[in-house]
CSV table of C-alpha atoms in Angstrom, one decimal:
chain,number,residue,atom,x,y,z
A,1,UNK,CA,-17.7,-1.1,4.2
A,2,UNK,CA,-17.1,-4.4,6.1
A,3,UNK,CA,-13.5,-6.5,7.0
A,4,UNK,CA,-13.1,-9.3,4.1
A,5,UNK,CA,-13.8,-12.3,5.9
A,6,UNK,CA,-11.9,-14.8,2.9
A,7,UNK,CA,-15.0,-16.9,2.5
A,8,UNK,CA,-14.5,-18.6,5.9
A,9,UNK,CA,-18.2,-16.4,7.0
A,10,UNK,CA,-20.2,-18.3,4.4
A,11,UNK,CA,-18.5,-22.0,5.0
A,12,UNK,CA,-19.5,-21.1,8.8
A,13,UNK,CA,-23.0,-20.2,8.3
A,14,UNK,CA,-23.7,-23.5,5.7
A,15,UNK,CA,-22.5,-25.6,8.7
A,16,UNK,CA,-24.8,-23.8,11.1
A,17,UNK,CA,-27.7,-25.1,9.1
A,18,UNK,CA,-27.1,-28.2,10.3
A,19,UNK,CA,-25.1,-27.9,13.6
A,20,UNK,CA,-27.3,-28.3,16.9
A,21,UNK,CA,-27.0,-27.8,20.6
A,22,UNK,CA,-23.6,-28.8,21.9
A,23,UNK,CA,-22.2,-28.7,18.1
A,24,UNK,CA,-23.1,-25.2,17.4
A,25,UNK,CA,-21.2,-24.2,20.6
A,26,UNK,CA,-17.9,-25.9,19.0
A,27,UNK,CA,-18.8,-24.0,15.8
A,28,UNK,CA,-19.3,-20.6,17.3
A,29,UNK,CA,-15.8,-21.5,19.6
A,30,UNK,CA,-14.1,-21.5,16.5
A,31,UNK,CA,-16.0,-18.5,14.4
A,32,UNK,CA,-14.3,-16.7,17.5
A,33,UNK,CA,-10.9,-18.3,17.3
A,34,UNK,CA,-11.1,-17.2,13.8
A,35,UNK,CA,-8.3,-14.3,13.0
A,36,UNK,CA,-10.1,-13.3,9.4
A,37,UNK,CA,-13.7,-13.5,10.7
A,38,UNK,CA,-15.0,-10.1,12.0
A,39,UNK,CA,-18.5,-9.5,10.8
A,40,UNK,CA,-21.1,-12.6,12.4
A,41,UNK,CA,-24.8,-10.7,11.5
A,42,UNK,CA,-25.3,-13.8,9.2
A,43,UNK,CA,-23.9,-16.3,11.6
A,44,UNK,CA,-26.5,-14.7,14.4
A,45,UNK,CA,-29.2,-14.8,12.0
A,46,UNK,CA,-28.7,-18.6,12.1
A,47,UNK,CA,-31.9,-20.5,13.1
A,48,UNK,CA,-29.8,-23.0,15.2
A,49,UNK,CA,-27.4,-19.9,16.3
A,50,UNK,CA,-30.9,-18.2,17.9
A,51,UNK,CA,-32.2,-21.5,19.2
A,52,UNK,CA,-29.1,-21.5,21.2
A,53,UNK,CA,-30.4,-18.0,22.9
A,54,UNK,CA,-33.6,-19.7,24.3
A,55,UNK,CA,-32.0,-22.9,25.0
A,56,UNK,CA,-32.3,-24.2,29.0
A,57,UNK,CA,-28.6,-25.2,29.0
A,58,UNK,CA,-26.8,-22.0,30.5
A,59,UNK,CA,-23.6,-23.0,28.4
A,60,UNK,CA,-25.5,-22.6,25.5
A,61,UNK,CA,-27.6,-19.3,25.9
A,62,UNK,CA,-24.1,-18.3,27.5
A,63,UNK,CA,-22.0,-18.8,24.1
A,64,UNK,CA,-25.3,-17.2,22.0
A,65,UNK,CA,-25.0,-13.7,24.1
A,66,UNK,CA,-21.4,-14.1,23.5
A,67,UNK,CA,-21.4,-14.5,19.8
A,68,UNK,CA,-24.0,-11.2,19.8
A,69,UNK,CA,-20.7,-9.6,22.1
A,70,UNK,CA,-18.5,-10.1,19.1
A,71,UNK,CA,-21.1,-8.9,16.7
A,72,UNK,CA,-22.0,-5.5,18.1
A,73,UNK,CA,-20.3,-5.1,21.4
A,74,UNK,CA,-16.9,-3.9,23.5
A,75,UNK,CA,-14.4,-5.6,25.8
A,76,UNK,CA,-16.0,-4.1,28.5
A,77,UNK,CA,-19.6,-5.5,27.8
A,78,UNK,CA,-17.6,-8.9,28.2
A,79,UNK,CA,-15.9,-8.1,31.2
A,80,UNK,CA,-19.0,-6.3,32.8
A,81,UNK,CA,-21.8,-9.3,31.4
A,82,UNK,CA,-19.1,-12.1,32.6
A,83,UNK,CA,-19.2,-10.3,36.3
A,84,UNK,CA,-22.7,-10.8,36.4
A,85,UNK,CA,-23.3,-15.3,36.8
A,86,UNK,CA,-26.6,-14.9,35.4
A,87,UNK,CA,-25.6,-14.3,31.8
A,88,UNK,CA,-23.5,-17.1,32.0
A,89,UNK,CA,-20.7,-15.7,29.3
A,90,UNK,CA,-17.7,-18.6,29.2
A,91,UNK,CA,-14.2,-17.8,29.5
A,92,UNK,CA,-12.1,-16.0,25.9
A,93,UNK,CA,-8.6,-18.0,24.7
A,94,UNK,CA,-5.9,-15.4,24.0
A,95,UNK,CA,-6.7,-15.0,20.5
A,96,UNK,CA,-10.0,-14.2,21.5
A,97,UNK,CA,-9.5,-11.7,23.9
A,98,UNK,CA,-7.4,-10.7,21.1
A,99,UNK,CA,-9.8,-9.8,18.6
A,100,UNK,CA,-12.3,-8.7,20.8
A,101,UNK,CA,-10.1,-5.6,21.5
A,102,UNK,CA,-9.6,-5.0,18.1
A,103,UNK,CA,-13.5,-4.9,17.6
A,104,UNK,CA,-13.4,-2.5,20.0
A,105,UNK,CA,-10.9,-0.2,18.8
A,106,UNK,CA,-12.7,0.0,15.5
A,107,UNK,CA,-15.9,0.5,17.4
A,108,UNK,CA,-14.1,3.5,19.2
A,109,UNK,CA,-12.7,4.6,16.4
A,110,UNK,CA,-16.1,5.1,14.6
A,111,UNK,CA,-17.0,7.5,17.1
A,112,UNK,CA,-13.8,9.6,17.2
A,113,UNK,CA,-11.8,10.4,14.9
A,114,UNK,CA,-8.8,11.1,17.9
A,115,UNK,CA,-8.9,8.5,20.6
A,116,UNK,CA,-7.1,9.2,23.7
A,117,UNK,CA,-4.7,6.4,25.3
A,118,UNK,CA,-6.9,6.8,28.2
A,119,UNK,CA,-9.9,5.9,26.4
A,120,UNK,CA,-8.2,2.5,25.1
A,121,UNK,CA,-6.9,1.4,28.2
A,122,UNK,CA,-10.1,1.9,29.8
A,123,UNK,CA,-12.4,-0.1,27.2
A,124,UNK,CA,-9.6,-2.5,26.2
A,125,UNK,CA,-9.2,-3.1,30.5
A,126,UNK,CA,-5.4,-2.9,29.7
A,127,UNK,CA,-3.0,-0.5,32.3
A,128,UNK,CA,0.1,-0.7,30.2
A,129,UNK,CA,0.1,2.0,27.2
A,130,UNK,CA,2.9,-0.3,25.4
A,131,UNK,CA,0.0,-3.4,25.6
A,132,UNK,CA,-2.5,-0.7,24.2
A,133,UNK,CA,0.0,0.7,21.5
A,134,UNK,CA,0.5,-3.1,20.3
A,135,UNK,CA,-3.2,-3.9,20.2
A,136,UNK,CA,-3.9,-0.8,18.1
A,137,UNK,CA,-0.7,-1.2,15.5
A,138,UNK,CA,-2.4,-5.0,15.5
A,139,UNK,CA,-5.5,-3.9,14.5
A,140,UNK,CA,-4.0,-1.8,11.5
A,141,UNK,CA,-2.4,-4.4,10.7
A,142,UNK,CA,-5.5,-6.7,10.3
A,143,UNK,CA,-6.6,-3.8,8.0
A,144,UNK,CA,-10.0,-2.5,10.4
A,145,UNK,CA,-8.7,0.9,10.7
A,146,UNK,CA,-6.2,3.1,9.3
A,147,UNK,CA,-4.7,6.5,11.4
A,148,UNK,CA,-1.0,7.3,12.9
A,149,UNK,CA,-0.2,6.6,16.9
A,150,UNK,CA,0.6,10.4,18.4
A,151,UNK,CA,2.4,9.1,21.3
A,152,UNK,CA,3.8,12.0,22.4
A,153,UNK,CA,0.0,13.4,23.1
A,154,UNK,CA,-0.7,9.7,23.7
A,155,UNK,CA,-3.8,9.5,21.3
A,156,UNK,CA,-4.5,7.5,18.1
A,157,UNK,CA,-5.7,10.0,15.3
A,158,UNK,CA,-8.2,7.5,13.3
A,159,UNK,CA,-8.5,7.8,9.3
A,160,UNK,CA,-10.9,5.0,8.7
A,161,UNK,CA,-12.2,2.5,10.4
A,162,UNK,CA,-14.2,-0.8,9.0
A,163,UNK,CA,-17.7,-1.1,9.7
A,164,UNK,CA,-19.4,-3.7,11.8
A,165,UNK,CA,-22.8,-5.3,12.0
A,166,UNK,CA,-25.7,-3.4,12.8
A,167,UNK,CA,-28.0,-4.1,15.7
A,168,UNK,CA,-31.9,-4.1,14.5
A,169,UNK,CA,-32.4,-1.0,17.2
A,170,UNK,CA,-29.7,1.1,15.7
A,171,UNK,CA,-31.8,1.1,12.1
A,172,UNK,CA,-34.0,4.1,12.8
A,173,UNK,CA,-30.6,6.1,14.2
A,174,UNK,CA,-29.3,5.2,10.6
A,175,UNK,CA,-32.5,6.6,9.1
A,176,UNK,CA,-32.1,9.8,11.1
A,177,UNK,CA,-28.5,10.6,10.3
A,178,UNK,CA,-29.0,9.5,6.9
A,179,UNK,CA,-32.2,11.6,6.5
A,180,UNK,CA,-29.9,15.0,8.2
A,181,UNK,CA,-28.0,14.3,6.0
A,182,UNK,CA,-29.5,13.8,3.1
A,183,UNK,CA,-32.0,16.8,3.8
A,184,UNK,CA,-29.6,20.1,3.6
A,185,UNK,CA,-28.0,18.4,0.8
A,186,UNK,CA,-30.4,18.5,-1.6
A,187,UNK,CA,-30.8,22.5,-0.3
A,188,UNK,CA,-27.3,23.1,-1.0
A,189,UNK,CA,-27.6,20.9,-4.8
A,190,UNK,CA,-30.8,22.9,-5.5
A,191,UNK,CA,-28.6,26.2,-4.6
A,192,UNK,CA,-25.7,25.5,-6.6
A,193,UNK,CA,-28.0,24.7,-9.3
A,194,UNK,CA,-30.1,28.3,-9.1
A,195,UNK,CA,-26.9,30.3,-8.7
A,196,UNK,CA,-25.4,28.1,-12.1
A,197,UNK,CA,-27.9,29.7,-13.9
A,198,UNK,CA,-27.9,33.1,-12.7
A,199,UNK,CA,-24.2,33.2,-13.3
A,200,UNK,CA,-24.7,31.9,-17.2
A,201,UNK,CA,-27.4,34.5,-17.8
A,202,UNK,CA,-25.4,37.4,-16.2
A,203,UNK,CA,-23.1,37.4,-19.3
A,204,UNK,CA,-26.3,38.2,-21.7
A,205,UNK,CA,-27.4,40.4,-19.1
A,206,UNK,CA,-24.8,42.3,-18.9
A,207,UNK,CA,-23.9,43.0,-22.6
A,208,UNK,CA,-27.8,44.6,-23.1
A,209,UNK,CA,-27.2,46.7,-20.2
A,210,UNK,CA,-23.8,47.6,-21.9
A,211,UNK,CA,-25.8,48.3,-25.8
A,212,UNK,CA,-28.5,50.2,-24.1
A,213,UNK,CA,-25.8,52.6,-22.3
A,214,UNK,CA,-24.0,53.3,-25.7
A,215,UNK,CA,-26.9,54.5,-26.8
A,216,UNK,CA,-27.8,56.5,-24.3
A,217,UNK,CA,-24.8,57.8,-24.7
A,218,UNK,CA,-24.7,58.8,-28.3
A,219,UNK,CA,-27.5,60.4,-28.4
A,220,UNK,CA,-26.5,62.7,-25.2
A,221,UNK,CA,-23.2,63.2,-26.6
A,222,UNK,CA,-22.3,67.3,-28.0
A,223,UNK,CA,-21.8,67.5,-31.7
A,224,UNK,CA,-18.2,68.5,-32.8
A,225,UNK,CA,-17.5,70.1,-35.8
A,226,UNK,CA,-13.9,70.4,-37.6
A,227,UNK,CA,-13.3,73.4,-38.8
């Protein structure tokens, strides 16, 4: 299950069909800006959106890698990509930075279902556990993930979380899980089906045993006369 994005996804990618270069950059600027936008795989799929990638202006390959940030990344790849000058990753607004930590947060809480304070202030680069407790209660409120703030054990127990878009390299993982998955239960369905039937047959089962040991027994039996 993904976020509803109200529509504004598919008004986004029609103008990318036609948006080039320097415009594209304005378009993605505000797909980020965007506070009901959290999926972009369709948006990144974009013919103009990928020409951006191989594209010898550095703002321009710069706002591609950081569209693909928002898609299937953290905070922290921003932080640690914007360190480095050669990817050439421009600067977030507030409500950019904004939703980027939410992203995150739903990306932590897909892989645990308890998320330590800790954890969050490390990925969301934020030292205040009040800032961390606000980004997370923001988060629920933009419905991504569901869960309860334990903040005497200072940990967010997650209940659901939205999913995001999948990375082409992460398919065959999906295969895998879906394939362990799948595998042991179809054992388990073929098990419960065997054991249905034993169970119905035990009744008729039983009752011949039953017939058969009356018998047995009336022919064993003593005679008794009355007298």
């Amino acid at each position: 299950m993904v976020a509803s994005d109200d529509g504004s996804l598919e008004q986004f990618t029609l103008l990318a069909k036609t948006a080039r270069g320097r415009a594209c950059v304005a378009l993605i600027q505000q797909v980020l800006s965007n506070k009901k936008l959290f999926v972009f795989g369709e948006l990144l799929d974009m013919p103009n959106v990928k020409a951006l990638a191989e594209s010898d202006q550095t703002d321009q390959q710069g706002h591609a890698r950081l569209l693909a940030i928002f898609a299937h990344g953290r905070y922290l790849d921003y932080v640690r990509q914007k360190e480095d000058a050669t990817f050439h990753i421009p600067d977030l607004n507030a409500a950019q930075a904004l939703k980027l930590r939410k992203l995150t947060v739903v990306s932590l809480c897909q892989q645990h279902k308890s998320v330590p304070y800790r954890i969050l202030m490390r990925e969301l680069q934020i030292s205040s556990v009040r800032d961390v407790e606000d980004i997370v209660i923001d988060t629920i409120y933009s419905g991504l993930v569901e869960g309860k703030l334990d903040q005497k054990n200072e940990v967010f127990e997650s209940s659901y979380s939205v999913g995001r878009d999948v990375q082409p390299s992460d398919i065959d993982d999906m295969i895998l899980r879906l394939t362990q998955w799948f595998n042991p239960s179809i054992f388990h369905l073929a098990y419960v089906d065997t054991t249905g039937k034993t169970t119905r047959n035990k009744p008729a089962s039983t009752s011949t045993k039953c017939s058969a040991t009356r018998r047995r027994w009336k022919r064993r039996r003593p005679s008794v006369t009355c007298r």
